Each structure stands twice: as structure tokens, then as C-alpha cells.
């Protein structure tokens, strides 16, 4: 049986994943990973949140096929962040204050070095792909002789 971490591991090695096309469980994991990239416990201006989300999309959340603005909206709409009434200030919701379904995802992800974990998964996937390509090229060269 697949664990939530197994599901997230399958996602982070992909490219161009649309948040709206994910199942609810997958979306929760993907947004939880983005949530981890935000500073805890402090109110931030929109520009600061944008920079943090751009970094996340260049790193662990690079599998998502969206920009930082859409990611920020998803985080707010799904309950991972709060925004003031004017959309100028944002705050990452503390793990203990998240809705119960999100709390377990937050606890799991906060206990990890998500950046290192994602980098390791992507590296292993790239190595497997390179080996498959090399093996295929070797077989192709042998059959063409």
C-alpha cells in the first residue's frame, strides 16, 4: 500500500504538473510541500511571499506547471495561508492551526529536509533514465553492426 510520501515522491520527479488536475490527496501533498517553503509565524508582504514561492518553484516544487501567483492563490484557497482583506499581507498558517486533514501532511513534511529529499529523488530518477538511455544506445549500436 502506498504511503502519502510515496505519492509525493511520484509527483516531484514529474514536470509540468497542473495543481487543478491532481486528486485532492495529491493536491494536499503538493501544496504542503510549497507551504514548507514559507517562513513560519510571520506576516509577510506580497512581494516577500512571491520571492519565497518563486524559490520553491525553482526547487522542490519545480514539478508544478504553475507560476508563483497561481501557487499563492492555491495556498490561500486551500487553507495553507491567510491573506489580509486587501491581498497585501500573507501569513503561513501554523501547523497546529491548520484544518485537521492538513495537519498530518504538515507534520510529515515539517519533520523532513524536503529540499534534500526532493533533490535525492530527482537525482536517482535522472540516473535511472541515463542508464536506460545508455543501455538502449548500446543495444542499438550492436544491432546496427
PDB file of N, CA, C and O in Angstrom, residues 17-62:
ATOM      1  N   UNK A  17       3.224  19.595 -13.856  1.00  0.00           N
ATOM      2  CA  UNK A  17       2.019  19.073 -13.207  1.00  0.00           C
ATOM      3  C   UNK A  17       1.077  20.233 -12.875  1.00  0.00           C
ATOM      4  O   UNK A  17       1.474  21.189 -12.206  1.00  0.00           O
ATOM      5  N   UNK A  18      -0.152  20.143 -13.324  1.00  0.00           N
ATOM      6  CA  UNK A  18      -1.162  21.159 -13.026  1.00  0.00           C
ATOM      7  C   UNK A  18      -1.859  20.847 -11.710  1.00  0.00           C
ATOM      8  O   UNK A  18      -2.359  19.738 -11.519  1.00  0.00           O
ATOM      9  N   UNK A  19      -1.870  21.782 -10.804  1.00  0.00           N
ATOM     10  CA  UNK A  19      -2.470  21.573  -9.488  1.00  0.00           C
ATOM     11  C   UNK A  19      -3.948  21.194  -9.616  1.00  0.00           C
ATOM     12  O   UNK A  19      -4.438  20.319  -8.904  1.00  0.00           O
ATOM     13  N   UNK A  20      -4.646  21.835 -10.521  1.00  0.00           N
ATOM     14  CA  UNK A  20      -6.068  21.563 -10.695  1.00  0.00           C
ATOM     15  C   UNK A  20      -6.372  20.171 -11.218  1.00  0.00           C
ATOM     16  O   UNK A  20      -7.495  19.696 -11.093  1.00  0.00           O
ATOM     17  N   UNK A  21      -5.408  19.507 -11.787  1.00  0.00           N
ATOM     18  CA  UNK A  21      -5.605  18.162 -12.324  1.00  0.00           C
ATOM     19  C   UNK A  21      -5.273  17.066 -11.305  1.00  0.00           C
ATOM     20  O   UNK A  21      -5.467  15.881 -11.576  1.00  0.00           O
ATOM     21  N   UNK A  22      -4.743  17.451 -10.159  1.00  0.00           N
ATOM     22  CA  UNK A  22      -4.380  16.484  -9.131  1.00  0.00           C
ATOM     23  C   UNK A  22      -5.608  16.033  -8.357  1.00  0.00           C
ATOM     24  O   UNK A  22      -6.583  16.781  -8.231  1.00  0.00           O
ATOM     25  N   UNK A  23      -5.518  14.833  -7.794  1.00  0.00           N
ATOM     26  CA  UNK A  23      -6.571  14.405  -6.878  1.00  0.00           C
ATOM     27  C   UNK A  23      -6.467  15.267  -5.623  1.00  0.00           C
ATOM     28  O   UNK A  23      -5.453  15.941  -5.394  1.00  0.00           O
ATOM     29  N   UNK A  24      -7.481  15.216  -4.798  1.00  0.00           N
ATOM     30  CA  UNK A  24      -7.452  16.004  -3.561  1.00  0.00           C
ATOM     31  C   UNK A  24      -6.234  15.627  -2.708  1.00  0.00           C
ATOM     32  O   UNK A  24      -5.539  16.506  -2.189  1.00  0.00           O
ATOM     33  N   UNK A  25      -5.966  14.328  -2.585  1.00  0.00           N
ATOM     34  CA  UNK A  25      -4.832  13.871  -1.769  1.00  0.00           C
ATOM     35  C   UNK A  25      -3.507  14.344  -2.360  1.00  0.00           C
ATOM     36  O   UNK A  25      -2.616  14.811  -1.626  1.00  0.00           O
ATOM     37  N   UNK A  26      -3.347  14.245  -3.673  1.00  0.00           N
ATOM     38  CA  UNK A  26      -2.122  14.709  -4.320  1.00  0.00           C
ATOM     39  C   UNK A  26      -1.958  16.217  -4.166  1.00  0.00           C
ATOM     40  O   UNK A  26      -0.860  16.713  -3.902  1.00  0.00           O
ATOM     41  N   UNK A  27      -3.048  16.950  -4.328  1.00  0.00           N
ATOM     42  CA  UNK A  27      -3.006  18.405  -4.198  1.00  0.00           C
ATOM     43  C   UNK A  27      -2.587  18.806  -2.786  1.00  0.00           C
ATOM     44  O   UNK A  27      -1.784  19.721  -2.599  1.00  0.00           O
ATOM     45  N   UNK A  28      -3.126  18.108  -1.801  1.00  0.00           N
ATOM     46  CA  UNK A  28      -2.766  18.399  -0.413  1.00  0.00           C
ATOM     47  C   UNK A  28      -1.265  18.223  -0.204  1.00  0.00           C
ATOM     48  O   UNK A  28      -0.608  19.057   0.423  1.00  0.00           O
ATOM     49  N   UNK A  29      -0.711  17.151  -0.750  1.00  0.00           N
ATOM     50  CA  UNK A  29       0.727  16.901  -0.611  1.00  0.00           C
ATOM     51  C   UNK A  29       1.556  17.954  -1.341  1.00  0.00           C
ATOM     52  O   UNK A  29       2.537  18.468  -0.798  1.00  0.00           O
ATOM     53  N   UNK A  30       1.166  18.284  -2.569  1.00  0.00           N
ATOM     54  CA  UNK A  30       1.914  19.269  -3.355  1.00  0.00           C
ATOM     55  C   UNK A  30       1.876  20.642  -2.690  1.00  0.00           C
ATOM     56  O   UNK A  30       2.904  21.320  -2.593  1.00  0.00           O
ATOM     57  N   UNK A  31       0.712  21.043  -2.218  1.00  0.00           N
ATOM     58  CA  UNK A  31       0.603  22.348  -1.563  1.00  0.00           C
ATOM     59  C   UNK A  31       1.294  22.341  -0.205  1.00  0.00           C
ATOM     60  O   UNK A  31       1.856  23.353   0.216  1.00  0.00           O
ATOM     61  N   UNK A  32       1.270  21.204   0.464  1.00  0.00           N
ATOM     62  CA  UNK A  32       2.009  21.085   1.727  1.00  0.00           C
ATOM     63  C   UNK A  32       3.498  21.283   1.517  1.00  0.00           C
ATOM     64  O   UNK A  32       4.177  21.918   2.328  1.00  0.00           O
ATOM     65  N   UNK A  33       4.008  20.748   0.424  1.00  0.00           N
ATOM     66  CA  UNK A  33       5.418  20.928   0.103  1.00  0.00           C
ATOM     67  C   UNK A  33       5.719  22.412  -0.131  1.00  0.00           C
ATOM     68  O   UNK A  33       6.731  22.930   0.349  1.00  0.00           O
ATOM     69  N   UNK A  34       4.840  23.114  -0.823  1.00  0.00           N
ATOM     70  CA  UNK A  34       5.018  24.557  -1.039  1.00  0.00           C
ATOM     71  C   UNK A  34       4.907  25.311   0.281  1.00  0.00           C
ATOM     72  O   UNK A  34       5.669  26.250   0.536  1.00  0.00           O
ATOM     73  N   UNK A  35       3.973  24.903   1.127  1.00  0.00           N
ATOM     74  CA  UNK A  35       3.769  25.524   2.435  1.00  0.00           C
ATOM     75  C   UNK A  35       5.052  25.473   3.264  1.00  0.00           C
ATOM     76  O   UNK A  35       5.401  26.429   3.953  1.00  0.00           O
ATOM     77  N   UNK A  36       5.770  24.347   3.170  1.00  0.00           N
ATOM     78  CA  UNK A  36       7.032  24.198   3.913  1.00  0.00           C
ATOM     79  C   UNK A  36       8.082  25.226   3.505  1.00  0.00           C
ATOM     80  O   UNK A  36       8.996  25.510   4.270  1.00  0.00           O
ATOM     81  N   UNK A  37       7.963  25.762   2.317  1.00  0.00           N
ATOM     82  CA  UNK A  37       8.956  26.713   1.826  1.00  0.00           C
ATOM     83  C   UNK A  37       8.728  28.124   2.356  1.00  0.00           C
ATOM     84  O   UNK A  37       9.562  29.003   2.144  1.00  0.00           O
ATOM     85  N   UNK A  38       7.618  28.324   3.021  1.00  0.00           N
ATOM     86  CA  UNK A  38       7.289  29.658   3.532  1.00  0.00           C
ATOM     87  C   UNK A  38       7.761  29.827   4.968  1.00  0.00           C
ATOM     88  O   UNK A  38       7.703  28.878   5.753  1.00  0.00           O
ATOM     89  N   UNK A  39       8.201  31.019   5.331  1.00  0.00           N
ATOM     90  CA  UNK A  39       8.619  31.253   6.716  1.00  0.00           C
ATOM     91  C   UNK A  39       7.428  31.114   7.669  1.00  0.00           C
ATOM     92  O   UNK A  39       6.331  31.584   7.371  1.00  0.00           O
ATOM     93  N   UNK A  40       7.668  30.476   8.769  1.00  0.00           N
ATOM     94  CA  UNK A  40       6.603  30.245   9.756  1.00  0.00           C
ATOM     95  C   UNK A  40       6.425  31.448  10.675  1.00  0.00           C
ATOM     96  O   UNK A  40       7.382  32.135  11.007  1.00  0.00           O
ATOM     97  N   UNK A  41       5.171  31.671  11.061  1.00  0.00           N
ATOM     98  CA  UNK A  41       4.842  32.599  12.131  1.00  0.00           C
ATOM     99  C   UNK A  41       5.025  34.073  11.881  1.00  0.00           C
ATOM    100  O   UNK A  41       4.984  34.845  12.819  1.00  0.00           O
ATOM    101  N   UNK A  42       5.229  34.493  10.666  1.00  0.00           N
ATOM    102  CA  UNK A  42       5.407  35.926  10.455  1.00  0.00           C
ATOM    103  C   UNK A  42       4.547  36.411   9.303  1.00  0.00           C
ATOM    104  O   UNK A  42       4.322  35.706   8.335  1.00  0.00           O
ATOM    105  N   UNK A  43       4.053  37.621   9.463  1.00  0.00           N
ATOM    106  CA  UNK A  43       3.280  38.261   8.400  1.00  0.00           C
ATOM    107  C   UNK A  43       4.281  38.774   7.374  1.00  0.00           C
ATOM    108  O   UNK A  43       5.302  39.357   7.723  1.00  0.00           O
ATOM    109  N   UNK A  44       3.965  38.526   6.105  1.00  0.00           N
ATOM    110  CA  UNK A  44       4.858  38.968   5.041  1.00  0.00           C
ATOM    111  C   UNK A  44       4.086  39.766   4.005  1.00  0.00           C
ATOM    112  O   UNK A  44       2.911  39.499   3.754  1.00  0.00           O
ATOM    113  N   UNK A  45       4.791  40.685   3.410  1.00  0.00           N
ATOM    114  CA  UNK A  45       4.213  41.440   2.298  1.00  0.00           C
ATOM    115  C   UNK A  45       4.126  40.514   1.089  1.00  0.00           C
ATOM    116  O   UNK A  45       4.830  39.516   0.997  1.00  0.00           O
ATOM    117  N   UNK A  46       3.278  40.869   0.159  1.00  0.00           N
ATOM    118  CA  UNK A  46       3.074  40.045  -1.036  1.00  0.00           C
ATOM    119  C   UNK A  46       4.390  39.788  -1.772  1.00  0.00           C
ATOM    120  O   UNK A  46       4.649  38.675  -2.216  1.00  0.00           O
ATOM    121  N   UNK A  47       5.227  40.808  -1.885  1.00  0.00           N
ATOM    122  CA  UNK A  47       6.499  40.651  -2.603  1.00  0.00           C
ATOM    123  C   UNK A  47       7.388  39.606  -1.937  1.00  0.00           C
ATOM    124  O   UNK A  47       8.061  38.835  -2.619  1.00  0.00           O
ATOM    125  N   UNK A  48       7.409  39.567  -0.608  1.00  0.00           N
ATOM    126  CA  UNK A  48       8.220  38.582   0.114  1.00  0.00           C
ATOM    127  C   UNK A  48       7.707  37.164  -0.119  1.00  0.00           C
ATOM    128  O   UNK A  48       8.490  36.232  -0.311  1.00  0.00           O
ATOM    129  N   UNK A  49       6.399  37.008  -0.096  1.00  0.00           N
ATOM    130  CA  UNK A  49       5.799  35.694  -0.346  1.00  0.00           C
ATOM    131  C   UNK A  49       6.101  35.264  -1.777  1.00  0.00           C
ATOM    132  O   UNK A  49       6.432  34.100  -2.028  1.00  0.00           O
ATOM    133  N   UNK A  50       6.012  36.200  -2.701  1.00  0.00           N
ATOM    134  CA  UNK A  50       6.305  35.884  -4.098  1.00  0.00           C
ATOM    135  C   UNK A  50       7.723  35.344  -4.266  1.00  0.00           C
ATOM    136  O   UNK A  50       7.946  34.364  -4.985  1.00  0.00           O
ATOM    137  N   UNK A  51       8.684  35.978  -3.604  1.00  0.00           N
ATOM    138  CA  UNK A  51      10.075  35.529  -3.694  1.00  0.00           C
ATOM    139  C   UNK A  51      10.216  34.118  -3.123  1.00  0.00           C
ATOM    140  O   UNK A  51      10.862  33.257  -3.725  1.00  0.00           O
ATOM    141  N   UNK A  52       9.595  33.860  -1.979  1.00  0.00           N
ATOM    142  CA  UNK A  52       9.672  32.521  -1.371  1.00  0.00           C
ATOM    143  C   UNK A  52       9.049  31.467  -2.281  1.00  0.00           C
ATOM    144  O   UNK A  52       9.593  30.365  -2.443  1.00  0.00           O
ATOM    145  N   UNK A  53       7.931  31.792  -2.893  1.00  0.00           N
ATOM    146  CA  UNK A  53       7.265  30.833  -3.776  1.00  0.00           C
ATOM    147  C   UNK A  53       8.031  30.646  -5.086  1.00  0.00           C
ATOM    148  O   UNK A  53       8.054  29.537  -5.633  1.00  0.00           O
ATOM    149  N   UNK A  54       8.661  31.689  -5.575  1.00  0.00           N
ATOM    150  CA  UNK A  54       9.494  31.551  -6.775  1.00  0.00           C
ATOM    151  C   UNK A  54      10.667  30.615  -6.491  1.00  0.00           C
ATOM    152  O   UNK A  54      11.025  29.786  -7.329  1.00  0.00           O
ATOM    153  N   UNK A  55      11.253  30.747  -5.297  1.00  0.00           N
ATOM    154  CA  UNK A  55      12.347  29.846  -4.900  1.00  0.00           C
ATOM    155  C   UNK A  55      11.844  28.409  -4.809  1.00  0.00           C
ATOM    156  O   UNK A  55      12.513  27.477  -5.236  1.00  0.00           O
ATOM    157  N   UNK A  56      10.652  28.240  -4.240  1.00  0.00           N
ATOM    158  CA  UNK A  56      10.077  26.891  -4.125  1.00  0.00           C
ATOM    159  C   UNK A  56       9.838  26.286  -5.505  1.00  0.00           C
ATOM    160  O   UNK A  56      10.108  25.098  -5.737  1.00  0.00           O
ATOM    161  N   UNK A  57       9.350  27.094  -6.435  1.00  0.00           N
ATOM    162  CA  UNK A  57       9.090  26.608  -7.787  1.00  0.00           C
ATOM    163  C   UNK A  57      10.384  26.344  -8.562  1.00  0.00           C
ATOM    164  O   UNK A  57      10.382  25.567  -9.516  1.00  0.00           O
ATOM    165  N   UNK A  58      11.468  26.964  -8.160  1.00  0.00           N
ATOM    166  CA  UNK A  58      12.766  26.693  -8.775  1.00  0.00           C
ATOM    167  C   UNK A  58      13.445  25.507  -8.103  1.00  0.00           C
ATOM    168  O   UNK A  58      14.439  24.991  -8.608  1.00  0.00           O
ATOM    169  N   UNK A  59      12.896  25.064  -6.972  1.00  0.00           N
ATOM    170  CA  UNK A  59      13.482  23.961  -6.219  1.00  0.00           C
ATOM    171  C   UNK A  59      12.511  22.809  -6.039  1.00  0.00           C
ATOM    172  O   UNK A  59      12.067  22.213  -7.020  1.00  0.00           O
ATOM    173  N   UNK A  60      12.133  22.532  -4.803  1.00  0.00           N
ATOM    174  CA  UNK A  60      11.306  21.356  -4.522  1.00  0.00           C
ATOM    175  C   UNK A  60       9.976  21.312  -5.268  1.00  0.00           C
ATOM    176  O   UNK A  60       9.498  20.242  -5.618  1.00  0.00           O
ATOM    177  N   UNK A  61       9.385  22.440  -5.524  1.00  0.00           N
ATOM    178  CA  UNK A  61       8.076  22.482  -6.198  1.00  0.00           C
ATOM    179  C   UNK A  61       8.209  22.676  -7.704  1.00  0.00           C
ATOM    180  O   UNK A  61       7.235  23.011  -8.383  1.00  0.00           O
ATOM    181  N   UNK A  62       9.387  22.442  -8.227  1.00  0.00           N
ATOM    182  CA  UNK A  62       9.643  22.623  -9.646  1.00  0.00           C
ATOM    183  C   UNK A  62       8.840  21.702 -10.552  1.00  0.00           C
ATOM    184  O   UNK A  62       8.775  21.916 -11.753  1.00  0.00           O
TER     185      UNK A  62
END
